PDB file of C-alpha atoms in Angstrom:
ATOM      1  CA  ASN C1393       1.637   1.586  19.849  1.00  0.00           C
ATOM      2  CA  ALA C1394      -0.975   0.266  17.863  1.00  0.00           C
ATOM      3  CA  GLY C1395      -0.194   1.896  14.258  1.00  0.00           C
ATOM      4  CA  VAL C1396      -2.918   1.848  11.738  1.00  0.00           C
ATOM      5  CA  THR C1397      -6.162  -0.300  13.169  1.00  0.00           C
ATOM      6  CA  GLN C1398      -8.643  -1.354  10.521  1.00  0.00           C
ATOM      7  CA  THR C1399     -12.330  -2.838  11.459  1.00  0.00           C
ATOM      8  CA  PRO C1400     -13.746  -5.042  10.479  1.00  0.00           C
ATOM      9  CA  LYS C1401     -11.279  -7.461   8.840  1.00  0.00           C
ATOM     10  CA  PHE C1402     -14.285  -9.273   6.742  1.00  0.00           C
ATOM     11  CA  GLN C1403     -17.784  -8.416   5.966  1.00  0.00           C
ATOM     12  CA  VAL C1404     -20.260  -9.520   3.547  1.00  0.00           C
ATOM     13  CA  LEU C1405     -22.980  -7.325   2.537  1.00  0.00           C
ATOM     14  CA  LYS C1406     -26.260  -7.579   0.623  1.00  0.00           C
ATOM     15  CA  THR C1407     -26.759  -5.324  -2.097  1.00  0.00           C
ATOM     16  CA  GLY C1408     -27.941  -2.273  -1.427  1.00  0.00           C
ATOM     17  CA  GLN C1409     -27.045  -2.372   2.224  1.00  0.00           C
ATOM     18  CA  SER C1410     -24.675   0.725   3.808  1.00  0.00           C
ATOM     19  CA  MET C1411     -21.805   0.486   6.461  1.00  0.00           C
ATOM     20  CA  THR C1412     -18.793   2.037   7.407  1.00  0.00           C
ATOM     21  CA  LEU C1413     -15.172   0.981   7.646  1.00  0.00           C
ATOM     22  CA  GLN C1414     -13.157   2.198  10.308  1.00  0.00           C
ATOM     23  CA  CYS C1415      -9.450   3.293  10.487  1.00  0.00           C
ATOM     24  CA  ALA C1416      -7.843   4.851  13.351  1.00  0.00           C
ATOM     25  CA  GLN C1417      -4.313   5.591  13.791  1.00  0.00           C
ATOM     26  CA  ASP C1418      -2.136   6.640  17.142  1.00  0.00           C
ATOM     27  CA  MET C1419       0.560   8.115  15.427  1.00  0.00           C
ATOM     28  CA  ASN C1420      -0.776  11.675  15.218  1.00  0.00           C
ATOM     29  CA  HIS C1421      -0.452  11.374  11.515  1.00  0.00           C
ATOM     30  CA  GLU C1422      -1.718  14.315   9.437  1.00  0.00           C
ATOM     31  CA  TYR C1423      -2.278  12.315   6.379  1.00  0.00           C
ATOM     32  CA  MET C1424      -4.614   9.445   5.807  1.00  0.00           C
ATOM     33  CA  SER C1425      -6.064   7.640   2.913  1.00  0.00           C
ATOM     34  CA  TRP C1426      -8.470   4.909   1.463  1.00  0.00           C
ATOM     35  CA  TYR C1427      -7.351   2.263  -1.259  1.00  0.00           C
ATOM     36  CA  ARG C1428      -9.092  -0.221  -2.842  1.00  0.00           C
ATOM     37  CA  GLN C1429      -7.364  -3.500  -4.232  1.00  0.00           C
ATOM     38  CA  ASP C1430      -9.109  -5.955  -6.592  1.00  0.00           C
ATOM     39  CA  PRO C1431      -7.866  -9.322  -7.457  1.00  0.00           C
ATOM     40  CA  GLY C1432      -4.373  -9.493  -9.287  1.00  0.00           C
ATOM     41  CA  MET C1433      -4.321  -5.678  -9.546  1.00  0.00           C
ATOM     42  CA  GLY C1434      -2.458  -2.886  -7.577  1.00  0.00           C
ATOM     43  CA  LEU C1435      -4.131  -0.355  -4.985  1.00  0.00           C
ATOM     44  CA  ARG C1436      -6.173   2.526  -6.094  1.00  0.00           C
ATOM     45  CA  LEU C1437      -6.537   5.388  -4.308  1.00  0.00           C
ATOM     46  CA  ILE C1438     -10.443   6.320  -3.206  1.00  0.00           C
ATOM     47  CA  HIS C1439     -10.297   9.185  -0.663  1.00  0.00           C
ATOM     48  CA  TYR C1440      -7.427  11.089   1.207  1.00  0.00           C
ATOM     49  CA  SER C1441      -7.380  13.423   3.559  1.00  0.00           C
ATOM     50  CA  VAL C1442      -4.260  16.010   4.794  1.00  0.00           C
ATOM     51  CA  GLY C1443      -5.840  17.009   8.186  1.00  0.00           C
ATOM     52  CA  ALA C1444      -8.662  17.112  10.373  1.00  0.00           C
ATOM     53  CA  GLY C1445     -11.701  18.658   8.449  1.00  0.00           C
ATOM     54  CA  ILE C1446     -10.003  18.272   5.263  1.00  0.00           C
ATOM     55  CA  THR C1447     -10.788  15.656   2.611  1.00  0.00           C
ATOM     56  CA  ASP C1448     -10.079  15.053  -0.906  1.00  0.00           C
ATOM     57  CA  GLN C1449     -11.099  12.565  -3.759  1.00  0.00           C
ATOM     58  CA  GLY C1450      -8.690   9.859  -5.380  1.00  0.00           C
ATOM     59  CA  GLU C1451      -8.909   7.953  -8.393  1.00  0.00           C
ATOM     60  CA  VAL C1452     -12.043   5.990  -7.339  1.00  0.00           C
ATOM     61  CA  PRO C1453     -14.257   7.956  -5.146  1.00  0.00           C
ATOM     62  CA  ASN C1454     -17.707   7.102  -6.498  1.00  0.00           C
ATOM     63  CA  GLY C1455     -20.108   5.315  -3.821  1.00  0.00           C
ATOM     64  CA  TYR C1456     -17.674   6.045  -1.281  1.00  0.00           C
ATOM     65  CA  ASN C1457     -18.025   9.062   1.306  1.00  0.00           C
ATOM     66  CA  VAL C1458     -15.617  10.160   3.796  1.00  0.00           C
ATOM     67  CA  SER C1459     -15.294  12.574   6.765  1.00  0.00           C
ATOM     68  CA  ARG C1460     -12.139  13.761   8.991  1.00  0.00           C
ATOM     69  CA  SER C1461     -13.655  15.199  12.212  1.00  0.00           C
ATOM     70  CA  THR C1462     -10.295  13.910  14.197  1.00  0.00           C
ATOM     71  CA  THR C1463      -7.034  13.366  13.410  1.00  0.00           C
ATOM     72  CA  GLU C1464      -6.988   9.628  14.473  1.00  0.00           C
ATOM     73  CA  ASP C1465      -9.952   8.615  12.763  1.00  0.00           C
ATOM     74  CA  PHE C1466     -11.032   8.152   8.989  1.00  0.00           C
ATOM     75  CA  PRO C1467     -14.024   6.227   8.569  1.00  0.00           C
ATOM     76  CA  LEU C1468     -15.075   5.021   5.073  1.00  0.00           C
ATOM     77  CA  ARG C1469     -18.751   4.679   4.225  1.00  0.00           C
ATOM     78  CA  LEU C1470     -20.562   2.725   1.413  1.00  0.00           C
ATOM     79  CA  LEU C1471     -23.857   4.644   0.933  1.00  0.00           C
ATOM     80  CA  SER C1472     -25.566   1.446  -0.972  1.00  0.00           C
ATOM     81  CA  ALA C1473     -23.330  -1.570  -1.462  1.00  0.00           C
ATOM     82  CA  ALA C1474     -23.046  -2.822  -5.107  1.00  0.00           C
ATOM     83  CA  PRO C1475     -21.098  -6.053  -6.074  1.00  0.00           C
ATOM     84  CA  SER C1476     -18.663  -4.042  -8.017  1.00  0.00           C
ATOM     85  CA  GLN C1477     -17.426  -2.654  -4.604  1.00  0.00           C
ATOM     86  CA  THR C1478     -16.524  -6.459  -3.553  1.00  0.00           C
ATOM     87  CA  SER C1479     -12.787  -5.648  -3.047  1.00  0.00           C
ATOM     88  CA  VAL C1480     -10.089  -5.633  -0.091  1.00  0.00           C
ATOM     89  CA  TYR C1481      -9.922  -2.091   1.235  1.00  0.00           C
ATOM     90  CA  PHE C1482      -6.501  -0.593   2.972  1.00  0.00           C
ATOM     91  CA  CYS C1483      -6.095   2.424   5.126  1.00  0.00           C
ATOM     92  CA  ALA C1484      -2.954   4.273   5.321  1.00  0.00           C
ATOM     93  CA  SER C1485      -1.527   7.176   7.423  1.00  0.00           C
ATOM     94  CA  SER C1486       1.609   9.052   7.604  1.00  0.00           C
ATOM     95  CA  TYR C1487       2.912  12.406   8.502  1.00  0.00           C
ATOM     96  CA  ALA C1488       2.428  15.136   5.852  1.00  0.00           C
ATOM     97  CA  GLY C1489       5.398  16.532   4.013  1.00  0.00           C
ATOM     98  CA  ALA C1490       8.660  15.597   2.266  1.00  0.00           C
ATOM     99  CA  GLY C1491       9.942  12.250   3.518  1.00  0.00           C
ATOM    100  CA  ALA C1492       7.097  10.718   5.374  1.00  0.00           C
ATOM    101  CA  GLU C1493       6.787   7.026   5.630  1.00  0.00           C
ATOM    102  CA  ALA C1494       3.487   5.417   5.372  1.00  0.00           C
ATOM    103  CA  PHE C1495       1.895   3.152   7.428  1.00  0.00           C
ATOM    104  CA  PHE C1496      -0.946   0.402   6.158  1.00  0.00           C
ATOM    105  CA  GLY C1497      -3.432  -1.336   8.161  1.00  0.00           C
ATOM    106  CA  GLN C1498      -4.144  -4.828   7.765  1.00  0.00           C
ATOM    107  CA  GLY C1499      -6.940  -4.776   5.391  1.00  0.00           C
ATOM    108  CA  THR C1500     -10.574  -5.084   5.410  1.00  0.00           C
ATOM    109  CA  ARG C1501     -12.118  -7.923   2.974  1.00  0.00           C
ATOM    110  CA  LEU C1502     -15.536  -6.832   1.896  1.00  0.00           C
ATOM    111  CA  THR C1503     -17.866  -9.029  -0.211  1.00  0.00           C
ATOM    112  CA  VAL C1504     -21.322  -7.741  -1.855  1.00  0.00           C
ATOM    113  CA  VAL C1505     -23.559 -10.156  -2.635  1.00  0.00           C
TER     114      VAL C1505
ATOM    115  CA  GLY J1259       2.766  13.503 -11.404  1.00  0.00           C
ATOM    116  CA  ILE J1260       5.418  11.127 -10.586  1.00  0.00           C
ATOM    117  CA  GLN J1261       5.269   7.564 -12.401  1.00  0.00           C
ATOM    118  CA  VAL J1262       6.514   4.507 -10.912  1.00  0.00           C
ATOM    119  CA  GLU J1263       7.659   1.442 -12.439  1.00  0.00           C
ATOM    120  CA  GLN J1264       8.534  -1.734 -11.588  1.00  0.00           C
ATOM    121  CA  SER J1265      10.215  -4.450 -13.133  1.00  0.00           C
ATOM    122  CA  PRO J1266      10.089  -7.363 -13.792  1.00  0.00           C
ATOM    123  CA  PRO J1267       6.109  -7.755 -13.563  1.00  0.00           C
ATOM    124  CA  ASP J1268       6.491 -11.427 -13.200  1.00  0.00           C
ATOM    125  CA  LEU J1269       9.142 -13.695 -11.615  1.00  0.00           C
ATOM    126  CA  ILE J1270       9.473 -17.369 -10.955  1.00  0.00           C
ATOM    127  CA  LEU J1271      12.289 -18.844  -9.058  1.00  0.00           C
ATOM    128  CA  GLN J1272      13.446 -21.754  -7.322  1.00  0.00           C
ATOM    129  CA  GLU J1273      14.107 -21.521  -3.572  1.00  0.00           C
ATOM    130  CA  GLY J1274      17.353 -20.772  -2.821  1.00  0.00           C
ATOM    131  CA  ALA J1275      17.931 -18.220  -5.816  1.00  0.00           C
ATOM    132  CA  ASN J1276      18.719 -14.805  -5.319  1.00  0.00           C
ATOM    133  CA  SER J1277      16.897 -12.019  -7.039  1.00  0.00           C
ATOM    134  CA  THR J1278      16.831  -8.288  -7.901  1.00  0.00           C
ATOM    135  CA  LEU J1279      13.697  -6.290  -8.175  1.00  0.00           C
ATOM    136  CA  ARG J1280      14.106  -2.664  -9.680  1.00  0.00           C
ATOM    137  CA  CYS J1281      11.690   0.426  -9.305  1.00  0.00           C
ATOM    138  CA  ASN J1282      12.253   3.482 -11.614  1.00  0.00           C
ATOM    139  CA  PHE J1283      10.813   7.080 -10.776  1.00  0.00           C
ATOM    140  CA  SER J1284      10.259   9.529 -13.226  1.00  0.00           C
ATOM    141  CA  ASP J1285      11.189  12.503 -10.692  1.00  0.00           C
ATOM    142  CA  SER J1286      13.084  13.036  -7.728  1.00  0.00           C
ATOM    143  CA  VAL J1287      11.354  11.899  -4.376  1.00  0.00           C
ATOM    144  CA  ASN J1288      11.908  12.490  -0.898  1.00  0.00           C
ATOM    145  CA  ASN J1289      10.146   9.057   0.441  1.00  0.00           C
ATOM    146  CA  LEU J1290      10.962   5.688  -1.076  1.00  0.00           C
ATOM    147  CA  GLN J1291       9.339   2.360   0.411  1.00  0.00           C
ATOM    148  CA  TRP J1292       9.109  -1.549  -0.460  1.00  0.00           C
ATOM    149  CA  PHE J1293       6.313  -3.480   0.645  1.00  0.00           C
ATOM    150  CA  HIS J1294       5.830  -7.003   0.401  1.00  0.00           C
ATOM    151  CA  GLN J1295       2.103  -8.025  -0.111  1.00  0.00           C
ATOM    152  CA  ASN J1296       2.124 -11.951   1.330  1.00  0.00           C
ATOM    153  CA  PRO J1297      -0.317 -14.343  -0.254  1.00  0.00           C
ATOM    154  CA  TRP J1298      -2.828 -13.254   2.372  1.00  0.00           C
ATOM    155  CA  GLY J1299      -3.044 -10.025   1.450  1.00  0.00           C
ATOM    156  CA  GLN J1300      -0.992  -8.425   4.253  1.00  0.00           C
ATOM    157  CA  LEU J1301       1.189  -5.200   3.443  1.00  0.00           C
ATOM    158  CA  ILE J1302       4.627  -5.817   5.077  1.00  0.00           C
ATOM    159  CA  ASN J1303       6.802  -2.517   5.258  1.00  0.00           C
ATOM    160  CA  LEU J1304      10.227  -4.155   4.198  1.00  0.00           C
ATOM    161  CA  PHE J1305      12.007  -0.690   3.830  1.00  0.00           C
ATOM    162  CA  TYR J1306      11.577   2.765   4.120  1.00  0.00           C
ATOM    163  CA  ILE J1307      14.826   4.073   2.136  1.00  0.00           C
ATOM    164  CA  PRO J1308      14.897   7.535   0.293  1.00  0.00           C
ATOM    165  CA  SER J1309      18.601   7.034  -0.413  1.00  0.00           C
ATOM    166  CA  GLY J1310      21.414   4.765   0.573  1.00  0.00           C
ATOM    167  CA  THR J1311      21.389   1.033   1.574  1.00  0.00           C
ATOM    168  CA  LYS J1312      19.838  -0.910   4.166  1.00  0.00           C
ATOM    169  CA  GLN J1313      19.760  -4.448   5.054  1.00  0.00           C
ATOM    170  CA  ASN J1314      17.374  -6.926   6.849  1.00  0.00           C
ATOM    171  CA  GLY J1315      18.153 -10.529   6.820  1.00  0.00           C
ATOM    172  CA  ARG J1316      18.300 -11.957   3.520  1.00  0.00           C
ATOM    173  CA  LEU J1317      16.717  -8.639   2.038  1.00  0.00           C
ATOM    174  CA  SER J1318      18.616  -5.400   1.238  1.00  0.00           C
ATOM    175  CA  ALA J1319      17.374  -2.174  -0.557  1.00  0.00           C
ATOM    176  CA  THR J1320      19.367   0.384  -2.379  1.00  0.00           C
ATOM    177  CA  THR J1321      18.249   3.759  -3.882  1.00  0.00           C
ATOM    178  CA  VAL J1322      20.199   5.913  -5.845  1.00  0.00           C
ATOM    179  CA  ALA J1323      17.999   9.048  -5.611  1.00  0.00           C
ATOM    180  CA  THR J1324      20.218  11.082  -8.149  1.00  0.00           C
ATOM    181  CA  GLU J1325      19.582   8.053 -10.957  1.00  0.00           C
ATOM    182  CA  ARG J1326      15.809   7.974  -9.996  1.00  0.00           C
ATOM    183  CA  TYR J1327      15.708   4.185  -9.102  1.00  0.00           C
ATOM    184  CA  SER J1328      15.543   1.983  -6.087  1.00  0.00           C
ATOM    185  CA  LEU J1329      16.740  -1.908  -6.101  1.00  0.00           C
ATOM    186  CA  LEU J1330      15.282  -4.838  -3.896  1.00  0.00           C
ATOM    187  CA  TYR J1331      17.848  -7.671  -3.455  1.00  0.00           C
ATOM    188  CA  ILE J1332      16.241 -11.102  -1.906  1.00  0.00           C
ATOM    189  CA  SER J1333      19.031 -13.647  -1.409  1.00  0.00           C
ATOM    190  CA  SER J1334      18.556 -17.240  -0.828  1.00  0.00           C
ATOM    191  CA  SER J1335      15.046 -17.012  -1.571  1.00  0.00           C
ATOM    192  CA  GLN J1336      12.342 -18.967   0.548  1.00  0.00           C
ATOM    193  CA  THR J1337       8.794 -20.067  -0.409  1.00  0.00           C
ATOM    194  CA  THR J1338       7.580 -17.351   2.110  1.00  0.00           C
ATOM    195  CA  ASP J1339       9.220 -14.630  -0.170  1.00  0.00           C
ATOM    196  CA  SER J1340       6.291 -15.398  -2.513  1.00  0.00           C
ATOM    197  CA  GLY J1341       3.740 -12.469  -3.086  1.00  0.00           C
ATOM    198  CA  VAL J1342       3.899  -9.293  -4.692  1.00  0.00           C
ATOM    199  CA  TYR J1343       6.570  -6.529  -4.084  1.00  0.00           C
ATOM    200  CA  PHE J1344       5.447  -2.862  -4.565  1.00  0.00           C
ATOM    201  CA  CYS J1345       7.605   0.177  -4.577  1.00  0.00           C
ATOM    202  CA  VAL J1346       5.842   3.304  -2.846  1.00  0.00           C
ATOM    203  CA  THR J1347       6.683   6.886  -3.165  1.00  0.00           C
ATOM    204  CA  TYR J1348       4.931  10.495  -2.486  1.00  0.00           C
ATOM    205  CA  SER J1349       3.626  13.025  -5.214  1.00  0.00           C
ATOM    206  CA  SER J1350       4.001  16.546  -4.250  1.00  0.00           C
ATOM    207  CA  ALA J1351       0.450  16.593  -3.147  1.00  0.00           C
ATOM    208  CA  SER J1352       1.376  14.038  -0.377  1.00  0.00           C
ATOM    209  CA  LYS J1353      -0.550  11.267  -2.274  1.00  0.00           C
ATOM    210  CA  ILE J1354       0.999   7.901  -1.900  1.00  0.00           C
ATOM    211  CA  ILE J1355       1.891   6.264  -5.306  1.00  0.00           C
ATOM    212  CA  PHE J1356       2.280   2.725  -5.869  1.00  0.00           C
ATOM    213  CA  GLY J1357       4.208   0.917  -8.573  1.00  0.00           C
ATOM    214  CA  SER J1358       2.482  -1.547 -10.485  1.00  0.00           C
ATOM    215  CA  GLY J1359       4.340  -4.741  -8.582  1.00  0.00           C
ATOM    216  CA  THR J1360       6.481  -7.722  -9.216  1.00  0.00           C
ATOM    217  CA  ARG J1361       4.868 -10.783  -8.686  1.00  0.00           C
ATOM    218  CA  LEU J1362       7.410 -13.158  -7.210  1.00  0.00           C
ATOM    219  CA  SER J1363       6.745 -17.111  -7.003  1.00  0.00           C
ATOM    220  CA  ILE J1364       9.328 -18.959  -5.207  1.00  0.00           C
ATOM    221  CA  ARG J1365       9.108 -23.096  -6.289  1.00  0.00           C
ATOM    222  CA  PRO J1366       9.992 -25.415  -3.533  1.00  0.00           C
TER     223      PRO J1366
END
């Protein structure tokens, strides 16, 4: 049972480049979400999804797009990378509803130069 | 929405000491988890504890849901316990809510 898998673990981008951070879970969880964590800070919600075909914005959605075409995958797209998007990105998943336990991926460390 | 407050924000201890970290939440919750973020940035799931008490080695946690708080106990601290400890719950809209964290530093 792999849990929540994020790829890549590390990435360096040039300003203006685009890329997709991958997140996959094999637990049939309805709820998936993306967070960014800046140095010395807590995690801030970027986007989340409560099921295939349904996504919504979190606290800091600007500069990021998501889609949820399957239950298993929830990719995060950076359309035109900026140095302000240098951060560590975490993906999480859980069953929807009361009492759910959250599972997190290992994180993706992104540097935009 | 639900507010999650953690205390203390920072804690510095000598190896071998015991510590208690606290998490207060503003409304009743059905989910409460404790995570340890180690110095390499990994989020490690310590406890899923919406109520009651659980123990895992030197760590234990207690959640008193009726009084809206949870405690994480670390006994005989080791340097590998250093990092940030987060208390996590859910909002009614199924959003994961993080507390602000307690940064624990264990000195050898």
